[in-house]
XYZ file of C-alpha atoms in Angstrom:
117
model
C 131.203 -154.206 -90.267
C 131.565 -156.579 -87.345
C 130.827 -153.760 -84.888
C 127.613 -152.973 -86.772
C 126.542 -156.632 -86.626
C 127.269 -156.837 -82.893
C 125.358 -153.620 -82.238
C 122.443 -154.887 -84.328
C 122.347 -158.185 -82.401
C 122.397 -156.265 -79.131
C 119.424 -154.174 -80.245
C 117.564 -157.287 -81.425
C 118.209 -159.001 -78.080
C 116.977 -155.944 -76.193
C 113.821 -155.791 -78.313
C 113.168 -159.492 -77.689
C 113.535 -158.960 -73.933
C 111.134 -156.022 -74.061
C 108.560 -157.988 -76.058
C 108.759 -160.906 -73.628
C 108.256 -158.655 -70.617
C 105.359 -156.787 -72.202
C 103.654 -160.084 -73.095
C 104.078 -161.310 -69.517
C 102.655 -158.042 -68.180
C 99.647 -158.256 -70.516
C 98.996 -161.881 -69.529
C 99.096 -160.957 -65.841
C 96.721 -158.034 -66.405
C 94.332 -160.244 -68.399
C 94.200 -162.885 -65.669
C 93.624 -160.253 -63.015
C 90.769 -158.737 -65.039
C 89.200 -162.156 -65.645
C 89.072 -162.741 -61.893
C 86.665 -159.813 -61.605
C 84.046 -161.991 -63.325
C 84.017 -164.402 -60.360
C 80.592 -163.311 -59.036
C 79.067 -163.845 -62.488
C 80.769 -167.181 -63.132
C 79.767 -168.415 -59.669
C 76.096 -167.653 -60.391
C 76.322 -169.299 -63.820
C 77.916 -172.403 -62.312
C 75.217 -172.632 -59.632
C 72.582 -172.615 -62.383
C 74.564 -175.100 -64.544
C 74.793 -172.595 -67.400
C 77.713 -173.153 -69.762
C 80.227 -170.358 -70.299
C 83.829 -169.858 -71.333
C 86.340 -167.047 -71.394
C 86.556 -165.014 -74.579
C 89.530 -163.002 -75.730
C 90.884 -161.081 -74.020
C 88.478 -160.545 -71.116
C 84.993 -161.341 -72.353
C 82.685 -164.016 -71.034
C 80.714 -166.081 -73.565
C 77.561 -167.570 -72.045
C 75.515 -170.285 -73.760
C 71.976 -170.185 -72.382
C 68.965 -171.812 -74.061
C 70.890 -172.200 -77.316
C 71.812 -168.513 -77.466
C 75.306 -167.147 -76.916
C 75.503 -163.923 -74.910
C 78.752 -161.956 -74.774
C 79.428 -160.237 -71.464
C 82.074 -157.527 -71.595
C 82.216 -156.448 -67.927
C 81.323 -157.853 -64.508
C 78.678 -155.142 -64.025
C 77.064 -156.054 -67.332
C 77.177 -159.709 -66.282
C 75.322 -159.014 -63.048
C 72.762 -156.913 -64.930
C 72.170 -159.755 -67.407
C 71.816 -162.270 -64.584
C 69.117 -160.060 -63.043
C 67.359 -159.827 -66.441
C 67.369 -163.615 -66.572
C 65.913 -163.693 -63.021
C 68.879 -165.645 -61.721
C 69.824 -165.379 -58.079
C 72.536 -162.772 -57.588
C 71.592 -161.539 -54.109
C 74.601 -162.848 -52.216
C 76.867 -162.494 -55.218
C 76.196 -158.903 -56.280
C 77.415 -157.631 -52.925
C 80.648 -159.574 -53.333
C 82.393 -156.302 -54.154
C 85.272 -157.752 -56.111
C 87.184 -155.090 -57.986
C 90.494 -155.279 -59.800
C 93.550 -153.761 -58.203
C 95.258 -151.017 -60.107
C 98.228 -152.283 -62.029
C 101.522 -150.695 -61.207
C 104.251 -150.275 -63.779
C 107.701 -151.075 -62.512
C 110.475 -149.564 -64.571
C 114.065 -150.658 -64.366
C 117.175 -150.941 -66.485
C 117.816 -154.013 -68.572
C 121.278 -155.607 -68.488
C 124.003 -154.095 -70.669
C 122.768 -150.508 -70.158
C 119.890 -150.894 -72.602
C 116.526 -149.123 -72.545
C 113.889 -149.262 -69.799
C 111.324 -152.033 -69.722
C 108.122 -153.050 -68.006
C 108.298 -155.867 -65.498
C 105.094 -157.700 -64.575
């Protein structure tokens, strides 16, 4: 019975470690993706237009009492052009996210593989 309990605790600990690492990886990926909106947010800031980050990687823009949801940097630049906002120097910024690389390794105590951010 004690062996079963120890094995169960070991599995629970391993699962907790995996969950923590996956959450860290997702947070890192989300921040990296949000940085791709920099050309759009720079143009919005120049025009004093309010915006904030939506979950997980959307941009919520409040312009003239209307909220517009931008789901990609390309869509953001297109919307800025529709609004006749200056994007000339910004659209050629060329910011693109780097590909994320999964790094696999063994957890302590010979447990299963995990993702490390």
